[in-house]
PDB file of C-alpha atoms in Angstrom:
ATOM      1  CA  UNK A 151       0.000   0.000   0.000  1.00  0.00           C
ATOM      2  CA  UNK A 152       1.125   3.320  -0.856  1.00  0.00           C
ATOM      3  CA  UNK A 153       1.002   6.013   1.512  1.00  0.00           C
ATOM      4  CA  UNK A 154       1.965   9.691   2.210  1.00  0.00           C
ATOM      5  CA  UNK A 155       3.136  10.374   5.734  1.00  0.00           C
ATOM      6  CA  UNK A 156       1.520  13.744   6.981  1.00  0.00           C
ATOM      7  CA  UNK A 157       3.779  12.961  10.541  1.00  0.00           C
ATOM      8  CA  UNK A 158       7.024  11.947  11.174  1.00  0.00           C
ATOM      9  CA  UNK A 159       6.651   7.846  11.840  1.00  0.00           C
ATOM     10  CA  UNK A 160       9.937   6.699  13.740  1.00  0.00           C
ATOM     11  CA  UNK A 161      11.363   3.967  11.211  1.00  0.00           C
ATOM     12  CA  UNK A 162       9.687   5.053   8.525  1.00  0.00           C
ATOM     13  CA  UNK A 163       9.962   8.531   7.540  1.00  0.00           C
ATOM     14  CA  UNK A 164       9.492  12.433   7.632  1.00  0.00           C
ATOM     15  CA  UNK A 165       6.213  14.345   6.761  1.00  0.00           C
ATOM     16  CA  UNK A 166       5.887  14.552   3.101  1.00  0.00           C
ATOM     17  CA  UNK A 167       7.746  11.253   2.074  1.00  0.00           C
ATOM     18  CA  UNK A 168       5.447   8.340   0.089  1.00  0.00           C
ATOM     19  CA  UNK A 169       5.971   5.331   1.232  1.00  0.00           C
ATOM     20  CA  UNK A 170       5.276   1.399   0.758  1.00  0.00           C
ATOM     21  CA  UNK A 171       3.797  -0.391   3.611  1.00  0.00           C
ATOM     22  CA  UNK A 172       1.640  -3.354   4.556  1.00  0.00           C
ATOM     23  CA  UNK A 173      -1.771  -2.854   3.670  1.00  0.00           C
ATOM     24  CA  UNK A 174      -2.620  -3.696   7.511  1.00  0.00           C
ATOM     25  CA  UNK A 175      -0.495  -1.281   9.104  1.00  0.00           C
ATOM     26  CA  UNK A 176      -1.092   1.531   6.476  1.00  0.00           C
ATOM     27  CA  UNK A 177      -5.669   0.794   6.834  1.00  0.00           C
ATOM     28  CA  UNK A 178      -5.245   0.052  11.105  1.00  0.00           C
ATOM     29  CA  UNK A 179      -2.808   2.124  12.369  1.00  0.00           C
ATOM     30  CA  UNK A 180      -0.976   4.950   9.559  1.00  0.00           C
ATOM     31  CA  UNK A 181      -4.873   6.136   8.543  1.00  0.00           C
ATOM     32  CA  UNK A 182      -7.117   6.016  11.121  1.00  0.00           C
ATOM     33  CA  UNK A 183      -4.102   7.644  13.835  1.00  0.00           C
ATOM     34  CA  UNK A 184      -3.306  10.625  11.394  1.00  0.00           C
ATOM     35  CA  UNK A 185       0.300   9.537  10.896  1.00  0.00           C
ATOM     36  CA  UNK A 186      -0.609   9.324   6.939  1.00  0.00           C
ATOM     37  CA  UNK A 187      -3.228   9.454   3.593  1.00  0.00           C
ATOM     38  CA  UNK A 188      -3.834   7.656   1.035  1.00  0.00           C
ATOM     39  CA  UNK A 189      -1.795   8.171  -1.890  1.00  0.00           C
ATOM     40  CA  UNK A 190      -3.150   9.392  -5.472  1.00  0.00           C
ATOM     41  CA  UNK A 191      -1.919  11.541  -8.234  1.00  0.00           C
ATOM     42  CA  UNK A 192      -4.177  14.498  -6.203  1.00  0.00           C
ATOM     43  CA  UNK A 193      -2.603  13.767  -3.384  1.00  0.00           C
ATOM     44  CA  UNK A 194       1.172  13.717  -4.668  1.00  0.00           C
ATOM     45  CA  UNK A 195       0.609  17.589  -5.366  1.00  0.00           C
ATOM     46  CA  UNK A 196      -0.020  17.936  -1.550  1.00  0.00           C
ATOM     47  CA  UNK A 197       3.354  16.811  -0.678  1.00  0.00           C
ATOM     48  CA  UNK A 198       5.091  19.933  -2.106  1.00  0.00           C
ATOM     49  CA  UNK A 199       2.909  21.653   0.545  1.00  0.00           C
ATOM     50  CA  UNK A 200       3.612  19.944   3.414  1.00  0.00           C
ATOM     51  CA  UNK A 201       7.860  19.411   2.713  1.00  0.00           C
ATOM     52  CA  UNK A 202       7.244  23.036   2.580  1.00  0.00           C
ATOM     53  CA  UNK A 203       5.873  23.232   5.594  1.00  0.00           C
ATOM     54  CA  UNK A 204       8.672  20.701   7.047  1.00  0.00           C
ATOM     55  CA  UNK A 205      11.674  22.865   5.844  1.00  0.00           C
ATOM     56  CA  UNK A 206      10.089  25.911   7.599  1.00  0.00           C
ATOM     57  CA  UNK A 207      10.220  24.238  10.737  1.00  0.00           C
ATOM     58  CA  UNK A 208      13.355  21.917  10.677  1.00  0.00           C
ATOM     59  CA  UNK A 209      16.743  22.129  11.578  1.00  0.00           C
ATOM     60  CA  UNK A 210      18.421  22.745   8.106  1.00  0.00           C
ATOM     61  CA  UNK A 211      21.540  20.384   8.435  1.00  0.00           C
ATOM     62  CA  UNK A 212      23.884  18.631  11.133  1.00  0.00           C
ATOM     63  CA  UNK A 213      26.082  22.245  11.812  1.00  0.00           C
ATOM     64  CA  UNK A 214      22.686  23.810  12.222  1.00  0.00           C
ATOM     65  CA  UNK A 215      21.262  20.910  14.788  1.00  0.00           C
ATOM     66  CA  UNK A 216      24.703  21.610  16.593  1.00  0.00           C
ATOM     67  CA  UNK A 217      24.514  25.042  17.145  1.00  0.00           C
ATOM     68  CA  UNK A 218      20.910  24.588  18.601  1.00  0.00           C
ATOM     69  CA  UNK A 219      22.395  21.879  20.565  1.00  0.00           C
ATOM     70  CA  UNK A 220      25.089  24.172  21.932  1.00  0.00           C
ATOM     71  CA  UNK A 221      22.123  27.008  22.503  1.00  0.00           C
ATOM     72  CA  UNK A 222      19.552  24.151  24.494  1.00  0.00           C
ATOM     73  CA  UNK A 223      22.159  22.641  26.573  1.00  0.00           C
ATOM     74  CA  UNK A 224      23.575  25.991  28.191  1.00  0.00           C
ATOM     75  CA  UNK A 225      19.659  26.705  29.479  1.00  0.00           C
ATOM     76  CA  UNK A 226      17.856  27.054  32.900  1.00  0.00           C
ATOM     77  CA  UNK A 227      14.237  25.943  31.850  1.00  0.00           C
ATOM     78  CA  UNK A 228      12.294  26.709  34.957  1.00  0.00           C
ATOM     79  CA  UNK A 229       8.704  25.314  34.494  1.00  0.00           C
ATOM     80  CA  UNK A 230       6.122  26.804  36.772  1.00  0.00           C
ATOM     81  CA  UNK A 231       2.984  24.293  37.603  1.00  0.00           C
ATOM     82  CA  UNK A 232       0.269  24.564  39.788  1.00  0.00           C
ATOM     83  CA  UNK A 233       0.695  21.679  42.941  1.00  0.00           C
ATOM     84  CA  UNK A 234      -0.797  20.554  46.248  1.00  0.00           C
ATOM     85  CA  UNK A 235       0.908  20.548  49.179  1.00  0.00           C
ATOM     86  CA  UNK A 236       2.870  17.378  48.865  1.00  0.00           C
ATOM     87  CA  UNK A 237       4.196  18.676  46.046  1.00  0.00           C
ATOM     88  CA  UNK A 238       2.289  16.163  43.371  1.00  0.00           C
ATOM     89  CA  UNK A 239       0.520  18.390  40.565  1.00  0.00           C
ATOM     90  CA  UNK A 240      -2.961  19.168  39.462  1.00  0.00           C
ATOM     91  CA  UNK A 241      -2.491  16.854  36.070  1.00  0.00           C
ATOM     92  CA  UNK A 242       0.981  16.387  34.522  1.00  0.00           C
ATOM     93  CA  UNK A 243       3.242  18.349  32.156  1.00  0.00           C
ATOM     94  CA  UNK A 244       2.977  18.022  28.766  1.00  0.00           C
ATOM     95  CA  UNK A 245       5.391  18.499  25.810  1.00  0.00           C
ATOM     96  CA  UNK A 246       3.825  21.579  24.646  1.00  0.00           C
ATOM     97  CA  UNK A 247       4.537  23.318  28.037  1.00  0.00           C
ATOM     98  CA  UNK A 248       8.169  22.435  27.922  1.00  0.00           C
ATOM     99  CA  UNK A 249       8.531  24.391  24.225  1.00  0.00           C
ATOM    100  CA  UNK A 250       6.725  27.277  25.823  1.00  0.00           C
ATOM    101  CA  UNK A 251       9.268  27.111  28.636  1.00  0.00           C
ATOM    102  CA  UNK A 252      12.205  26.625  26.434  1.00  0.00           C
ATOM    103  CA  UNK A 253      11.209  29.299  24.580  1.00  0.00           C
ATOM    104  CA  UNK A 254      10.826  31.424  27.657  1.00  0.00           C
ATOM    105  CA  UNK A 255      14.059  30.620  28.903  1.00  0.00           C
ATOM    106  CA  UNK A 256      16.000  32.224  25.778  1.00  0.00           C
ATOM    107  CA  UNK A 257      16.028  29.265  23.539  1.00  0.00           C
ATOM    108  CA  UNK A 258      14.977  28.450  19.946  1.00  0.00           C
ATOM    109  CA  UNK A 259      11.339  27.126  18.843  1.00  0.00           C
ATOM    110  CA  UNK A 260      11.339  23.715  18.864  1.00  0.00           C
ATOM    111  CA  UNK A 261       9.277  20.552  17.843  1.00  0.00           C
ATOM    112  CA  UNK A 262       7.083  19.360  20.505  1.00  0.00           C
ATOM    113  CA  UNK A 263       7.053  15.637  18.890  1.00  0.00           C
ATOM    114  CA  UNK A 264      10.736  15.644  19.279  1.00  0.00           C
ATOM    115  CA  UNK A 265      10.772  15.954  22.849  1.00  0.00           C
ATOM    116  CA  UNK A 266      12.213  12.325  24.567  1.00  0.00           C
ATOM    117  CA  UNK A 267      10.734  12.811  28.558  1.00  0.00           C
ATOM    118  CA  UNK A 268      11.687  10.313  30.732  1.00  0.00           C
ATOM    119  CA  UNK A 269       8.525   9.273  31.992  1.00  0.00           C
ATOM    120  CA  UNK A 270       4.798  11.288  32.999  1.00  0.00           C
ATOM    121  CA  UNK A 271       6.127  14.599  35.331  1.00  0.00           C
ATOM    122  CA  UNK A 272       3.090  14.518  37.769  1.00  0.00           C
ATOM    123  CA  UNK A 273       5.580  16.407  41.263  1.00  0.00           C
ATOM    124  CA  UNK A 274       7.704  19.009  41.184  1.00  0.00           C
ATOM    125  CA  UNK A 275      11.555  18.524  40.786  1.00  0.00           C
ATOM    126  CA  UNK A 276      14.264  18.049  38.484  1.00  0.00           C
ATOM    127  CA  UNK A 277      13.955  16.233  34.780  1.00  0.00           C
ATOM    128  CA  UNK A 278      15.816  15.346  31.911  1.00  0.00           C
ATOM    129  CA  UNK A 279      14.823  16.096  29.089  1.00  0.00           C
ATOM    130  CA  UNK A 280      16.251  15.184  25.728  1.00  0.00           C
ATOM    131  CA  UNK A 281      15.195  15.856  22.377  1.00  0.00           C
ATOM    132  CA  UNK A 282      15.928  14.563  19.097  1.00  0.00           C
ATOM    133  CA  UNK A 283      17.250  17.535  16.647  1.00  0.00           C
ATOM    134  CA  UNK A 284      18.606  15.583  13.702  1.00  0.00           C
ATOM    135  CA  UNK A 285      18.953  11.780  13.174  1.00  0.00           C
ATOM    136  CA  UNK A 286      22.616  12.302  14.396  1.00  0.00           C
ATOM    137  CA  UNK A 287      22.046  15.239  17.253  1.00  0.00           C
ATOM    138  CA  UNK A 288      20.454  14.735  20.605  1.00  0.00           C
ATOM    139  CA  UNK A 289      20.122  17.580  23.099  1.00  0.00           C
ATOM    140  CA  UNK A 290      20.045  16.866  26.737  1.00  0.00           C
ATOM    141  CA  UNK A 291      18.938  19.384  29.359  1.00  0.00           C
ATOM    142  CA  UNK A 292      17.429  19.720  32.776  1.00  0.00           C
ATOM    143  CA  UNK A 293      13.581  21.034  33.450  1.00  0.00           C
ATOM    144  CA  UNK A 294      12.782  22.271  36.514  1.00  0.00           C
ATOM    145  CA  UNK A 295       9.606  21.708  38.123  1.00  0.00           C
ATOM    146  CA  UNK A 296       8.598  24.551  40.613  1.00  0.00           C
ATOM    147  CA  UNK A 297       5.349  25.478  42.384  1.00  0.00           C
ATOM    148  CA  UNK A 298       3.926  28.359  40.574  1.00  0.00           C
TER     149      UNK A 298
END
């Protein structure tokens, strides 16, 4: 089955690229979760749109990713989250939040589908955080959880 990935699929490819896959995988997971369309000729002239889309938003090449790398890993992210008194939080943290808080701290704009966390943050404390810049480049850096 031939597909167009509208997500970036670990193993399988960026947004934009077509790609052959098992007509299971591509009708029970690729379609129905987003990750993908069905490809046609119509839908071939939609890929210019979303590469587009892609390059305006990716890290260019590998001296790029390692200049951001350089920028994320000499940050203080300070995340403020509402918690109860033993410290556990009202809900958990989610990826989006982290960008925002990257971004507050002085860093770039990054991909919030890149992020790596460790596990659900549900207290307050210290995290590590990595995210994946380029196939090649991994950032690492510390988010701190504080009562806000």
């Amino acid at each position: 089955m031939k597909i167009i990935l509208t997500q970036e699929v670990s193993g399988l490819g960026a947004p934009g690229d077509i790609v052959e896959v098992k007509d299971g995988y591509g009708r029970n997971y690729l379609l129905p979760q987003g990750f993908a369309i069905a490809w046609t000729k119509g839908a071939e002239k939609q890929v210019t749109v979303i590469q587009r889309a892609r390059a305006a938003r990716e890290i260019r090449d590998l001296d790029h990713a390692n200049e951001v790398k350089a920028q994320i890993e000499g940050l203080k992210v300070n995340l403020k989250a509402r918690a109860g008194d033993g410290g556990r939080l009202f809900g958990s943290v989610t990826p989006a939040e982290i960008v925002d808080a990257v971004k507050a701290a002085g860093g770039p704009t990054l991909d919030r589908r890149r992020l790596v966390l460790p596990s659900h943050i549900k207290s307050l404390g210290a995290y590590p955080v990595s995210i994946r810049l380029h196939p090649e480049v991994s950032a690492k850096f510390d988010l701190n959880v504080v009562k806000g």
